Amino acid sequence: MSPVIIAIDGPAASGKSSTARAVAAGLGFRHLDSGALYRGVTLAAVRAGLPRPFYAADVVAEAERWGVDLRPRNGDFEVVAMEPVPDASLRAAVVTEHVSEIAALAEVRGWVNEHLRGAALVGEAVVVDGRDIGSVVFPEAQLKVYLTASPAARAGRRLRQRGEAVDPEQLRVETEALAARDRADSSRAVAPLVQAPDAVALDTSDLSFEEQVERIRWLARDRGLAIHD
Ligand code: DC
């Protein structure tokens, strides 16, 4: 039986991963964070000391050599490189610095997509978040949500998340950084960030976290996708 898939895409800091995790927990689905796998591949490339610019074939070879993969765990999947990779390593500054360049390589995207599809088969019912999940990886997803929020709203959330001051200057700098990442993600040649034509757009600028999670759970229930609720 083909798995039930809810795809949640959107720009940086739109709250995709935390929203996807909460939606999955509420519906009894497994959460699959595609960005985490791009980070795992990037970590392997960095640990291997690959020189820049990165070449796709070398990056894929290192991902294979380090045994980068997704392994089912309670309620989600963990990134492994033979051993489980701690979240702190996936989110280390050096990984964040290089992951966009690596995620722009077509052959790397093909490798990641294969692993995401394999994981979904194990998961049976998954909420997958990323940039191209509804448009490229799982075009057959039963529900596709495109999360948006104004750059200023996303910048404010990110600063609060980091426990930093939300003064006008900080907000301006963070808003500009996010707008630059949006431009990079939306203009890259391979699998740019786009809203799939059949995705439901959800602007969360004025929604609380609980409200945005509830909207998506409502959409899932409306389509008869909830396992338990
Ligand atoms: O969501 P995140 O910050 O963990 O994603 C890490 C990087 O991977 C980010 O630069 C965007 C990229 N990415 C992607 O290109 N496609 C996806 N489906 C998920 C993430």
Short mmCIF file of C-alpha atoms and ligand atoms in Angstrom, two decimals:
data_model
loop_
_atom_site.label_atom_id
_atom_site.label_comp_id
_atom_site.label_asym_id
_atom_site.label_seq_id
_atom_site.Cartn_x
_atom_site.Cartn_y
_atom_site.Cartn_z
CA MET A 1 0.00 0.00 0.00
CA SER A 2 1.36 3.42 -0.83
CA PRO A 3 2.08 5.59 2.19
CA VAL A 4 -0.12 8.48 3.27
CA ILE A 5 1.89 11.67 2.83
CA ILE A 6 1.36 15.19 4.06
CA ALA A 7 3.89 17.59 2.50
CA ILE A 8 4.75 20.85 4.21
CA ASP A 9 6.95 23.22 2.21
CA GLY A 10 7.94 26.80 2.72
CA PRO A 11 10.78 29.27 3.08
CA ALA A 12 13.43 29.40 5.80
CA ALA A 13 12.11 30.07 9.31
CA SER A 14 8.48 29.57 8.33
CA GLY A 15 8.22 27.06 11.17
CA LYS A 16 7.91 24.02 8.89
CA SER A 17 9.78 21.51 11.01
CA SER A 18 8.20 22.32 14.36
CA THR A 19 4.78 22.51 12.70
CA ALA A 20 5.31 19.23 10.86
CA ARG A 21 6.43 17.54 14.10
CA ALA A 22 3.33 18.71 15.98
CA VAL A 23 0.97 17.82 13.13
CA ALA A 24 2.52 14.35 12.89
CA ALA A 25 2.28 13.76 16.65
CA GLY A 26 -1.37 14.83 16.69
CA LEU A 27 -2.34 12.58 13.78
CA GLY A 28 -0.27 9.53 14.72
CA PHE A 29 1.98 10.02 11.66
CA ARG A 30 5.77 9.86 11.58
CA HIS A 31 7.69 13.10 11.03
CA LEU A 32 10.31 13.21 8.26
CA ASP A 33 12.56 16.29 8.16
CA SER A 34 14.16 16.42 4.70
CA GLY A 35 16.44 19.33 5.65
CA ALA A 36 18.04 17.12 8.31
CA LEU A 37 19.17 14.67 5.61
CA TYR A 38 20.70 17.51 3.54
CA ARG A 39 22.50 18.49 6.74
CA GLY A 40 23.69 14.91 7.30
CA VAL A 41 25.14 14.77 3.79
CA THR A 42 26.80 18.14 4.31
CA LEU A 43 28.31 16.97 7.58
CA ALA A 44 29.86 13.97 5.81
CA ALA A 45 31.33 16.26 3.12
CA VAL A 46 32.73 18.60 5.78
CA ARG A 47 34.15 15.75 7.90
CA ALA A 48 35.77 14.28 4.80
CA GLY A 49 37.45 17.64 4.23
CA LEU A 50 36.15 17.97 0.66
CA PRO A 51 37.45 21.16 -0.96
CA ARG A 52 35.11 23.80 -2.33
CA PRO A 53 33.47 24.13 -4.71
CA PHE A 54 31.80 20.85 -3.87
CA TYR A 55 31.40 18.30 -6.66
CA ALA A 56 28.18 16.33 -6.53
CA ALA A 57 29.79 12.94 -7.24
CA ASP A 58 32.31 13.43 -4.41
CA VAL A 59 29.60 14.52 -1.99
CA VAL A 60 27.44 11.49 -2.81
CA ALA A 61 30.47 9.19 -2.50
CA GLU A 62 31.21 10.58 0.98
CA ALA A 63 27.56 10.25 2.03
CA GLU A 64 27.74 6.58 1.02
CA ARG A 65 31.12 6.05 2.67
CA TRP A 66 29.92 7.56 5.96
CA GLY A 67 26.69 5.53 5.77
CA VAL A 68 24.42 8.56 5.85
CA ASP A 69 20.81 7.43 6.01
CA LEU A 70 17.48 7.85 7.79
CA ARG A 71 16.48 5.38 10.47
CA PRO A 72 12.97 5.15 11.95
CA ARG A 73 12.76 6.15 15.59
CA ASN A 74 9.83 6.85 17.91
CA GLY A 75 7.54 9.17 15.94
CA ASP A 76 10.18 10.30 13.45
CA PHE A 77 13.41 9.40 11.65
CA GLU A 78 16.91 10.08 12.85
CA VAL A 79 19.84 10.85 10.61
CA VAL A 80 22.58 8.28 10.96
CA ALA A 81 26.14 8.09 9.67
CA MET A 82 26.60 4.49 10.79
CA GLU A 83 25.79 5.87 14.28
CA PRO A 84 22.99 8.30 15.14
CA VAL A 85 24.08 11.87 14.39
CA PRO A 86 23.23 14.29 17.23
CA ASP A 87 20.99 17.18 16.32
CA ALA A 88 23.65 19.63 17.51
CA SER A 89 26.05 18.27 14.87
CA LEU A 90 23.43 18.61 12.12
CA ARG A 91 22.79 22.21 13.16
CA ALA A 92 26.43 23.21 13.69
CA ALA A 93 27.40 26.53 12.09
CA VAL A 94 29.80 24.85 9.65
CA VAL A 95 26.96 22.68 8.33
CA THR A 96 24.53 25.61 8.04
CA GLU A 97 27.22 27.52 6.16
CA HIS A 98 27.67 24.85 3.45
CA VAL A 99 24.30 23.13 3.22
CA SER A 100 22.75 25.52 0.65
CA GLU A 101 25.61 24.94 -1.78
CA ILE A 102 25.32 21.18 -1.39
CA ALA A 103 21.52 21.22 -1.64
CA ALA A 104 21.83 23.00 -5.00
CA LEU A 105 23.60 20.00 -6.60
CA ALA A 106 21.25 17.93 -8.78
CA GLU A 107 22.93 14.58 -8.13
CA VAL A 108 22.85 15.17 -4.36
CA ARG A 109 19.15 16.03 -4.57
CA GLY A 110 18.51 12.80 -6.48
CA TRP A 111 20.33 10.80 -3.77
CA VAL A 112 18.45 12.54 -0.96
CA ASN A 113 15.10 12.08 -2.72
CA GLU A 114 15.69 8.33 -3.09
CA HIS A 115 16.34 8.07 0.65
CA LEU A 116 13.29 10.17 1.50
CA ARG A 117 11.09 7.94 -0.66
CA GLY A 118 12.54 4.81 0.91
CA ALA A 119 11.91 6.20 4.40
CA ALA A 120 8.31 7.10 3.58
CA LEU A 121 7.64 3.47 2.64
CA VAL A 122 8.79 2.44 6.11
CA GLY A 123 6.81 5.20 7.78
CA GLU A 124 3.42 4.26 6.26
CA ALA A 125 1.98 7.66 7.17
CA VAL A 126 4.37 10.59 7.24
CA VAL A 127 4.43 14.35 7.48
CA VAL A 128 7.41 15.48 5.40
CA ASP A 129 8.74 19.02 5.52
CA GLY A 130 11.15 20.75 3.16
CA ARG A 131 11.31 23.00 0.10
CA ASP A 132 10.32 20.71 -2.78
CA ILE A 133 8.36 17.93 -1.09
CA GLY A 134 4.97 18.58 -2.72
CA SER A 135 6.45 19.77 -6.01
CA VAL A 136 9.20 17.17 -6.67
CA VAL A 137 9.71 14.46 -4.05
CA PHE A 138 6.13 13.42 -3.34
CA PRO A 139 3.93 14.97 -6.05
CA GLU A 140 1.35 12.30 -5.12
CA ALA A 141 1.04 13.59 -1.51
CA GLN A 142 -2.58 13.53 -0.35
CA LEU A 143 -2.22 16.93 1.30
CA LYS A 144 0.26 19.66 0.40
CA VAL A 145 0.64 22.76 2.54
CA TYR A 146 2.74 25.76 1.60
CA LEU A 147 3.58 27.66 4.78
CA THR A 148 4.40 31.31 4.38
CA ALA A 149 4.90 34.24 6.70
CA SER A 150 6.18 37.72 6.00
CA PRO A 151 9.98 38.06 6.25
CA ALA A 152 9.52 40.36 9.26
CA ALA A 153 7.30 37.83 11.07
CA ARG A 154 9.80 35.03 10.38
CA ALA A 155 12.74 37.20 11.47
CA GLY A 156 10.98 38.03 14.75
CA ARG A 157 10.29 34.35 15.44
CA ARG A 158 13.88 33.37 14.69
CA LEU A 159 15.29 36.05 17.02
CA ARG A 160 12.93 35.00 19.83
CA GLN A 161 13.86 31.35 19.24
CA ARG A 162 17.53 32.24 19.72
CA GLY A 163 16.66 34.29 22.80
CA GLU A 164 17.99 37.45 21.12
CA ALA A 165 16.61 40.99 21.42
CA VAL A 166 13.89 41.89 18.91
CA ASP A 167 14.94 45.52 18.47
CA PRO A 168 14.39 47.30 15.13
CA GLU A 169 18.03 47.00 14.03
CA GLN A 170 18.27 43.27 14.79
CA LEU A 171 14.95 42.75 13.08
CA ARG A 172 16.15 44.61 9.98
CA VAL A 173 19.38 42.55 9.75
CA GLU A 174 17.56 39.22 10.25
CA THR A 175 14.81 40.17 7.77
CA GLU A 176 17.43 40.94 5.13
CA ALA A 177 19.27 37.66 5.79
CA LEU A 178 16.02 35.71 5.39
CA ALA A 179 15.09 37.58 2.21
CA ALA A 180 18.53 36.68 0.77
CA ARG A 181 18.01 32.96 1.61
CA ASP A 182 14.52 33.15 0.04
CA ARG A 183 16.04 34.55 -3.14
CA ALA A 184 18.74 31.84 -3.21
CA ASP A 185 16.26 29.01 -2.55
CA SER A 186 13.71 30.33 -5.08
CA SER A 187 16.15 31.09 -7.88
CA ARG A 188 18.37 27.99 -7.88
CA ALA A 189 18.29 25.96 -11.09
CA VAL A 190 17.36 22.62 -9.51
CA ALA A 191 14.11 22.14 -7.56
CA PRO A 192 13.67 25.77 -6.52
CA LEU A 193 11.32 26.65 -3.70
CA VAL A 194 7.90 26.97 -5.35
CA GLN A 195 4.35 26.47 -4.24
CA ALA A 196 2.94 23.33 -5.91
CA PRO A 197 -0.20 24.23 -7.90
CA ASP A 198 -2.33 21.92 -5.74
CA ALA A 199 -0.85 23.07 -2.40
CA VAL A 200 -2.94 24.89 0.19
CA ALA A 201 -1.19 28.17 1.05
CA LEU A 202 -1.21 29.03 4.74
CA ASP A 203 0.04 32.48 5.73
CA THR A 204 1.02 32.18 9.37
CA SER A 205 2.13 35.80 9.92
CA ASP A 206 -0.82 36.42 12.23
CA LEU A 207 -1.39 32.87 13.52
CA SER A 208 -0.12 31.38 16.74
CA PHE A 209 1.81 28.11 16.54
CA GLU A 210 -1.21 26.20 17.92
CA GLU A 211 -3.48 27.82 15.34
CA GLN A 212 -1.28 26.87 12.39
CA VAL A 213 -0.95 23.29 13.62
CA GLU A 214 -4.72 23.07 14.14
CA ARG A 215 -5.42 24.39 10.60
CA ILE A 216 -3.30 21.65 9.07
CA ARG A 217 -4.80 18.96 11.28
CA TRP A 218 -8.21 20.21 10.21
CA LEU A 219 -7.21 19.94 6.52
CA ALA A 220 -5.95 16.39 7.14
CA ARG A 221 -9.16 15.37 8.91
CA ASP A 222 -11.20 17.01 6.16
CA ARG A 223 -9.44 14.74 3.63
CA GLY A 224 -9.94 11.67 5.79
CA LEU A 225 -6.21 11.29 6.49
CA ALA A 226 -6.14 11.22 10.29
CA ILE A 227 -5.18 7.87 11.83
CA HIS A 228 -6.19 8.99 15.29
CA ASP A 229 -6.96 12.41 16.64
O1 DC B 1 15.23 23.28 6.74
P1 DC B 1 16.74 23.29 6.97
O2 DC B 1 17.32 24.65 7.30
O3 DC B 1 17.22 22.23 7.91
O4 DC B 1 17.33 22.91 5.52
C1 DC B 1 18.71 22.82 5.31
C2 DC B 1 19.05 23.19 3.88
O5 DC B 1 18.59 22.19 2.97
C3 DC B 1 18.51 24.53 3.39
O6 DC B 1 19.57 25.25 2.79
C4 DC B 1 17.53 24.19 2.33
C5 DC B 1 17.87 22.79 1.93
N1 DC B 1 16.69 21.96 1.66
C6 DC B 1 16.32 21.79 0.36
O7 DC B 1 16.94 22.35 -0.53
N2 DC B 1 15.26 20.98 0.07
C7 DC B 1 14.58 20.37 1.05
N3 DC B 1 13.55 19.57 0.72
C8 DC B 1 14.94 20.57 2.40
C9 DC B 1 16.01 21.38 2.68
#
